[in-house]
C-alpha cells in the first residue's frame, strides 16, 4: 500500500480560479491570485494558520542553519587546508603529505572524543534516522543531539571525511521542525510533516535545489505526492532557498557547458549506462551495508575508537589520492568538464566507496548523498570516455558524467523523479533531461531488482525497523494466476470407490483429489477427512463412484481474482487448497492457503 500519512489537519493551497476580469496583461492573474490567497487565509482555522506559520518558520530556520553550518565548513577548511570551499582540492594538493595524514586523523580524534564525552556514538548519515522518526517515532527527534551531530559532521567533512555535508543540514532542519511541533503541542501528523519540511528545506538550502528537494521529501521521506503534503514542503523549501541565495550563493552548484544527447545512438548509450550504473548502485548500497555489519561486530571497548582508525586510513590514502578527501566537489566538477584521466575515473569511485563505507560504518557522521554523486559522476565520465574511443564523434564524457550522477542517485535511493530534478537543478542543463530520465529510471529498476532495499531503508532494516511498501497496493498484488500450481492427479466422475481411496491416500498432506469430466471441466472435490461419516452402507461400496461422494460445495476460484478475493474465499473454508478454473470451468490447477499468506498483504 502506498505510504501516506494520516490526516494532518493541513489545508491544501488554493487553486487559482478562472475569471472573466479584464485589464492590462498580468493584472487579472495577479488580482485572482491575491483574491485566492486572501480567501484561503480567511478559510483557515486558528490551528491551521499557526501550522502554516510554523512551515515558514521551519524553512527560515533551515536556511539560516544551512548558512551558519556552511560558514563553519568554509572557515575550518581555510584554517586547516588554507583553501576556499569552492577550491578545496587545490589546498589539499598543495599541502605536504604529513598534513594530509594528520588533519583527517585530528578529525577522527574529534569524533571519538565527543562520542566518549556524550556517552553514545554519533554514527549514521541522518536521512535514515529522519525516515524512522517520521514513520516510527511520530516525528520525535532530539534537538540537542541533532545540533551536536550536525556540527561534528561539518567539522569532520571539512577535515577530510569522505562524506557529504548535506547530512548535517538535513538533520538540523528536521530536528528544528520536530522541536517546534513538540513545543507547541501539534498532533503526530503535523509533527511528522514539519520534520519532513525541515529536512527538505535543509537539502534545498544546501544545494540551491528547491524543486528537487521538495520532491525528495515527498518521494523518499513521505512516500506520497498528496496535495496536503506537497504545499507545506514546497513553502518550506522556497523560504529556505531564498535565505540561502541571499546568504550563500545564487547559482547552480555545478556550472558546466550546455550538453545535449539527442542522437538515437546517444540515447541507446544512455540506456546502457542506466543498466550498468543500476548494478553499480546496488554495489554501492551493499558495500555500505557490508562494511557497517562488519564494524558492528567489533569489541565494545574498541568501538569508540573506530572513527579515529577510519580517518587515519583516509589520511594515508589521501597521500596518493587527495581527491577522496571531503565532499569531492572538485573531482565531480572535473569529471563534468571532462578534465580527468580515464585511470582516475575508474580508480577513484571504487576507492571513494571503500573509504565512505569505512567512515560511515566506523561512526563518522556525515551524508551519503554527495558521495553517491561522486561515485556516479566518475563512473559516468569513464563510460563517456570509453564511448568516445569506441564511437568517435560521440558526446563529451562530461555529458555522461552528468547522466551517471542521476543514474546512481536514482539507483541508490530508488527515487527516480526526485533524482532527475535534483540533477537538473544542480547543473541547470535542461537539454539532457530526456536521456537523464531514461538512465535514471532504468538504473532504479535494475538496482531495485539486485538490491530490494534503498540506501536509507537498508539501514532501517538492520535495526529491524520495517517500512511500509512504496509500491501501490493494486500494482504490488500479482493476483491468483501468479500462485497457480498444476494438479497432480484427477479422476473422472465414474471412478470406482477403491480407486478414489487409493489416490487420496497417495496424495501429500493438505492436497485433495478433484473430479473432472472428459473435457477437463471441474465437477467437485474429494477430501479424505470429509469422507468419514459420509460413506454409504458397506454393502454398497462396490457400487459407489466418485460422483456419489464428491463435494460440490467447494467453490473454485478464477485466475483473474485478486489476492484479497482469494483470501476471502479461504476464510470461508477449512481446506488448505482451492481449485482454479477458467471461464469454461476447466480445471487449471490449485492455489494453497500458505502461498496466499506469504504475500503478506491483501
PDB file of C-alpha atoms in Angstrom, residues 58-216:
ATOM      1  CA  UNK A  58      10.969  25.861   9.700  1.00  0.00           C
ATOM      2  CA  UNK A  59      12.083  26.958   6.228  1.00  0.00           C
ATOM      3  CA  UNK A  60      13.635  30.106   7.694  1.00  0.00           C
ATOM      4  CA  UNK A  61      15.451  28.172  10.431  1.00  0.00           C
ATOM      5  CA  UNK A  62      16.707  25.576   7.943  1.00  0.00           C
ATOM      6  CA  UNK A  63      18.015  28.300   5.634  1.00  0.00           C
ATOM      7  CA  UNK A  64      19.762  30.164   8.442  1.00  0.00           C
ATOM      8  CA  UNK A  65      21.123  26.923   9.877  1.00  0.00           C
ATOM      9  CA  UNK A  66      22.489  25.908   6.488  1.00  0.00           C
ATOM     10  CA  UNK A  67      24.174  29.278   6.043  1.00  0.00           C
ATOM     11  CA  UNK A  68      25.733  29.033   9.500  1.00  0.00           C
ATOM     12  CA  UNK A  69      26.968  25.459   9.072  1.00  0.00           C
ATOM     13  CA  UNK A  70      28.433  26.183   5.639  1.00  0.00           C
ATOM     14  CA  UNK A  71      30.309  29.164   7.054  1.00  0.00           C
ATOM     15  CA  UNK A  72      31.740  26.818   9.691  1.00  0.00           C
ATOM     16  CA  UNK A  73      32.718  24.428   6.881  1.00  0.00           C
ATOM     17  CA  UNK A  74      34.498  27.138   4.918  1.00  0.00           C
ATOM     18  CA  UNK A  75      36.244  28.551   7.981  1.00  0.00           C
ATOM     19  CA  UNK A  76      37.507  25.105   9.007  1.00  0.00           C
ATOM     20  CA  UNK A  77      38.729  24.299   5.504  1.00  0.00           C
ATOM     21  CA  UNK A  78      40.568  27.592   5.289  1.00  0.00           C
ATOM     22  CA  UNK A  79      42.040  27.075   8.759  1.00  0.00           C
ATOM     23  CA  UNK A  80      43.377  23.557   8.165  1.00  0.00           C
ATOM     24  CA  UNK A  81      43.862  23.417   4.408  1.00  0.00           C
ATOM     25  CA  UNK A  82      44.336  27.107   3.567  1.00  0.00           C
ATOM     26  CA  UNK A  83      41.785  26.846   0.778  1.00  0.00           C
ATOM     27  CA  UNK A  84      38.385  28.248  -0.114  1.00  0.00           C
ATOM     28  CA  UNK A  85      35.322  25.993  -0.145  1.00  0.00           C
ATOM     29  CA  UNK A  86      34.953  26.190  -3.942  1.00  0.00           C
ATOM     30  CA  UNK A  87      38.627  25.298  -4.437  1.00  0.00           C
ATOM     31  CA  UNK A  88      39.194  22.800  -1.663  1.00  0.00           C
ATOM     32  CA  UNK A  89      41.241  20.350  -3.724  1.00  0.00           C
ATOM     33  CA  UNK A  90      43.956  22.879  -4.609  1.00  0.00           C
ATOM     34  CA  UNK A  91      44.632  23.452  -0.912  1.00  0.00           C
ATOM     35  CA  UNK A  92      44.788  19.699  -0.256  1.00  0.00           C
ATOM     36  CA  UNK A  93      47.138  19.090  -3.196  1.00  0.00           C
ATOM     37  CA  UNK A  94      49.407  21.929  -2.044  1.00  0.00           C
ATOM     38  CA  UNK A  95      49.562  20.520   1.499  1.00  0.00           C
ATOM     39  CA  UNK A  96      52.543  18.310   2.376  1.00  0.00           C
ATOM     40  CA  UNK A  97      51.983  14.585   2.892  1.00  0.00           C
ATOM     41  CA  UNK A  98      52.221  14.774   6.666  1.00  0.00           C
ATOM     42  CA  UNK A  99      49.358  17.292   6.775  1.00  0.00           C
ATOM     43  CA  UNK A 100      47.152  15.135   4.559  1.00  0.00           C
ATOM     44  CA  UNK A 101      47.600  12.342   7.082  1.00  0.00           C
ATOM     45  CA  UNK A 102      47.452  14.457  10.247  1.00  0.00           C
ATOM     46  CA  UNK A 103      44.353  16.583   9.606  1.00  0.00           C
ATOM     47  CA  UNK A 104      41.952  13.651   8.916  1.00  0.00           C
ATOM     48  CA  UNK A 105      43.432  11.927  11.963  1.00  0.00           C
ATOM     49  CA  UNK A 106      42.586  15.007  14.047  1.00  0.00           C
ATOM     50  CA  UNK A 107      39.057  14.873  12.634  1.00  0.00           C
ATOM     51  CA  UNK A 108      38.712  11.245  13.715  1.00  0.00           C
ATOM     52  CA  UNK A 109      40.076  12.128  17.152  1.00  0.00           C
ATOM     53  CA  UNK A 110      37.446  14.881  17.466  1.00  0.00           C
ATOM     54  CA  UNK A 111      34.618  12.459  16.647  1.00  0.00           C
ATOM     55  CA  UNK A 112      35.995   9.849  19.060  1.00  0.00           C
ATOM     56  CA  UNK A 113      36.439  12.385  21.871  1.00  0.00           C
ATOM     57  CA  UNK A 114      32.935  13.799  21.570  1.00  0.00           C
ATOM     58  CA  UNK A 115      31.448  10.292  21.346  1.00  0.00           C
ATOM     59  CA  UNK A 116      33.156   9.410  24.619  1.00  0.00           C
ATOM     60  CA  UNK A 117      32.017  12.669  26.250  1.00  0.00           C
ATOM     61  CA  UNK A 118      28.408  12.257  25.106  1.00  0.00           C
ATOM     62  CA  UNK A 119      28.425   8.568  26.013  1.00  0.00           C
ATOM     63  CA  UNK A 120      26.998   7.346  22.710  1.00  0.00           C
ATOM     64  CA  UNK A 121      28.244   7.133  19.105  1.00  0.00           C
ATOM     65  CA  UNK A 122      27.428   9.907  16.624  1.00  0.00           C
ATOM     66  CA  UNK A 123      27.264   7.460  13.723  1.00  0.00           C
ATOM     67  CA  UNK A 124      24.743   7.416  10.912  1.00  0.00           C
ATOM     68  CA  UNK A 125      24.109   9.562   7.865  1.00  0.00           C
ATOM     69  CA  UNK A 126      20.936  11.176   9.190  1.00  0.00           C
ATOM     70  CA  UNK A 127      18.394  10.578   6.418  1.00  0.00           C
ATOM     71  CA  UNK A 128      17.535   7.066   7.619  1.00  0.00           C
ATOM     72  CA  UNK A 129      17.049   8.441  11.129  1.00  0.00           C
ATOM     73  CA  UNK A 130      14.711  11.111   9.782  1.00  0.00           C
ATOM     74  CA  UNK A 131      12.641   8.499   7.931  1.00  0.00           C
ATOM     75  CA  UNK A 132      12.493   6.384  11.080  1.00  0.00           C
ATOM     76  CA  UNK A 133      11.401   9.416  13.100  1.00  0.00           C
ATOM     77  CA  UNK A 134       8.589  10.202  10.661  1.00  0.00           C
ATOM     78  CA  UNK A 135       7.222   6.684  10.384  1.00  0.00           C
ATOM     79  CA  UNK A 136       8.004   5.082  13.737  1.00  0.00           C
ATOM     80  CA  UNK A 137       8.526   7.807  16.345  1.00  0.00           C
ATOM     81  CA  UNK A 138       5.709  10.217  15.414  1.00  0.00           C
ATOM     82  CA  UNK A 139       8.239  12.825  14.292  1.00  0.00           C
ATOM     83  CA  UNK A 140      10.232  12.993  17.533  1.00  0.00           C
ATOM     84  CA  UNK A 141      13.893  13.962  17.083  1.00  0.00           C
ATOM     85  CA  UNK A 142      16.206  15.148  19.898  1.00  0.00           C
ATOM     86  CA  UNK A 143      17.251  18.710  19.004  1.00  0.00           C
ATOM     87  CA  UNK A 144      20.421  18.911  21.105  1.00  0.00           C
ATOM     88  CA  UNK A 145      21.819  15.667  19.728  1.00  0.00           C
ATOM     89  CA  UNK A 146      20.962  16.710  16.153  1.00  0.00           C
ATOM     90  CA  UNK A 147      22.710  20.067  16.553  1.00  0.00           C
ATOM     91  CA  UNK A 148      25.816  18.468  18.083  1.00  0.00           C
ATOM     92  CA  UNK A 149      25.889  15.748  15.458  1.00  0.00           C
ATOM     93  CA  UNK A 150      25.451  18.316  12.675  1.00  0.00           C
ATOM     94  CA  UNK A 151      28.319  20.458  13.931  1.00  0.00           C
ATOM     95  CA  UNK A 152      30.616  17.446  14.337  1.00  0.00           C
ATOM     96  CA  UNK A 153      29.647  16.234  10.860  1.00  0.00           C
ATOM     97  CA  UNK A 154      30.527  19.579   9.267  1.00  0.00           C
ATOM     98  CA  UNK A 155      33.872  19.701  11.080  1.00  0.00           C
ATOM     99  CA  UNK A 156      34.701  16.110  10.105  1.00  0.00           C
ATOM    100  CA  UNK A 157      33.891  16.739   6.425  1.00  0.00           C
ATOM    101  CA  UNK A 158      35.939  19.949   6.463  1.00  0.00           C
ATOM    102  CA  UNK A 159      38.886  17.992   7.895  1.00  0.00           C
ATOM    103  CA  UNK A 160      38.689  15.372   5.159  1.00  0.00           C
ATOM    104  CA  UNK A 161      35.976  12.820   5.967  1.00  0.00           C
ATOM    105  CA  UNK A 162      34.806  11.412   2.583  1.00  0.00           C
ATOM    106  CA  UNK A 163      31.150  12.076   3.409  1.00  0.00           C
ATOM    107  CA  UNK A 164      28.529  14.662   2.474  1.00  0.00           C
ATOM    108  CA  UNK A 165      27.842  17.980   4.127  1.00  0.00           C
ATOM    109  CA  UNK A 166      24.100  17.580   3.498  1.00  0.00           C
ATOM    110  CA  UNK A 167      23.715  15.165   6.415  1.00  0.00           C
ATOM    111  CA  UNK A 168      24.210  17.971   8.923  1.00  0.00           C
ATOM    112  CA  UNK A 169      21.811  20.306   7.149  1.00  0.00           C
ATOM    113  CA  UNK A 170      19.029  17.734   6.782  1.00  0.00           C
ATOM    114  CA  UNK A 171      19.180  16.563  10.387  1.00  0.00           C
ATOM    115  CA  UNK A 172      19.345  20.118  11.746  1.00  0.00           C
ATOM    116  CA  UNK A 173      16.310  21.228   9.737  1.00  0.00           C
ATOM    117  CA  UNK A 174      14.342  18.099  10.637  1.00  0.00           C
ATOM    118  CA  UNK A 175      15.146  18.387  14.353  1.00  0.00           C
ATOM    119  CA  UNK A 176      14.115  22.053  14.329  1.00  0.00           C
ATOM    120  CA  UNK A 177      10.737  21.135  12.874  1.00  0.00           C
ATOM    121  CA  UNK A 178      10.322  18.396  15.468  1.00  0.00           C
ATOM    122  CA  UNK A 179      11.240  20.726  18.334  1.00  0.00           C
ATOM    123  CA  UNK A 180       8.794  23.442  17.216  1.00  0.00           C
ATOM    124  CA  UNK A 181       5.973  20.921  16.802  1.00  0.00           C
ATOM    125  CA  UNK A 182       6.519  19.379  20.234  1.00  0.00           C
ATOM    126  CA  UNK A 183       6.887  22.776  21.881  1.00  0.00           C
ATOM    127  CA  UNK A 184       3.503  23.900  20.540  1.00  0.00           C
ATOM    128  CA  UNK A 185       1.829  20.529  21.110  1.00  0.00           C
ATOM    129  CA  UNK A 186       0.941  19.692  17.496  1.00  0.00           C
ATOM    130  CA  UNK A 187      -0.594  16.342  16.693  1.00  0.00           C
ATOM    131  CA  UNK A 188       1.531  13.455  15.381  1.00  0.00           C
ATOM    132  CA  UNK A 189       0.565  14.007  11.735  1.00  0.00           C
ATOM    133  CA  UNK A 190       1.540  17.672  11.727  1.00  0.00           C
ATOM    134  CA  UNK A 191       4.753  16.861  13.626  1.00  0.00           C
ATOM    135  CA  UNK A 192       5.763  14.322  11.008  1.00  0.00           C
ATOM    136  CA  UNK A 193       5.047  16.761   8.229  1.00  0.00           C
ATOM    137  CA  UNK A 194       7.093  19.521   9.877  1.00  0.00           C
ATOM    138  CA  UNK A 195      10.030  17.130  10.239  1.00  0.00           C
ATOM    139  CA  UNK A 196       9.841  16.369   6.507  1.00  0.00           C
ATOM    140  CA  UNK A 197       9.562  20.107   5.777  1.00  0.00           C
ATOM    141  CA  UNK A 198      12.697  20.801   7.811  1.00  0.00           C
ATOM    142  CA  UNK A 199      14.723  18.035   6.176  1.00  0.00           C
ATOM    143  CA  UNK A 200      13.648  19.049   2.659  1.00  0.00           C
ATOM    144  CA  UNK A 201      14.374  22.702   3.403  1.00  0.00           C
ATOM    145  CA  UNK A 202      17.827  21.732   4.651  1.00  0.00           C
ATOM    146  CA  UNK A 203      18.601  19.984   1.379  1.00  0.00           C
ATOM    147  CA  UNK A 204      17.150  22.860  -0.661  1.00  0.00           C
ATOM    148  CA  UNK A 205      19.364  25.395   1.108  1.00  0.00           C
ATOM    149  CA  UNK A 206      22.446  23.146   0.954  1.00  0.00           C
ATOM    150  CA  UNK A 207      22.428  22.836  -2.828  1.00  0.00           C
ATOM    151  CA  UNK A 208      20.044  25.548  -4.088  1.00  0.00           C
ATOM    152  CA  UNK A 209      17.578  22.892  -5.328  1.00  0.00           C
ATOM    153  CA  UNK A 210      14.062  23.850  -4.129  1.00  0.00           C
ATOM    154  CA  UNK A 211      12.138  21.694  -6.628  1.00  0.00           C
ATOM    155  CA  UNK A 212      14.292  18.587  -6.295  1.00  0.00           C
ATOM    156  CA  UNK A 213      14.449  18.892  -2.503  1.00  0.00           C
ATOM    157  CA  UNK A 214      10.660  19.190  -2.251  1.00  0.00           C
ATOM    158  CA  UNK A 215      10.181  16.081  -4.361  1.00  0.00           C
ATOM    159  CA  UNK A 216      12.911  14.292  -2.391  1.00  0.00           C
TER     160      UNK A 216
END
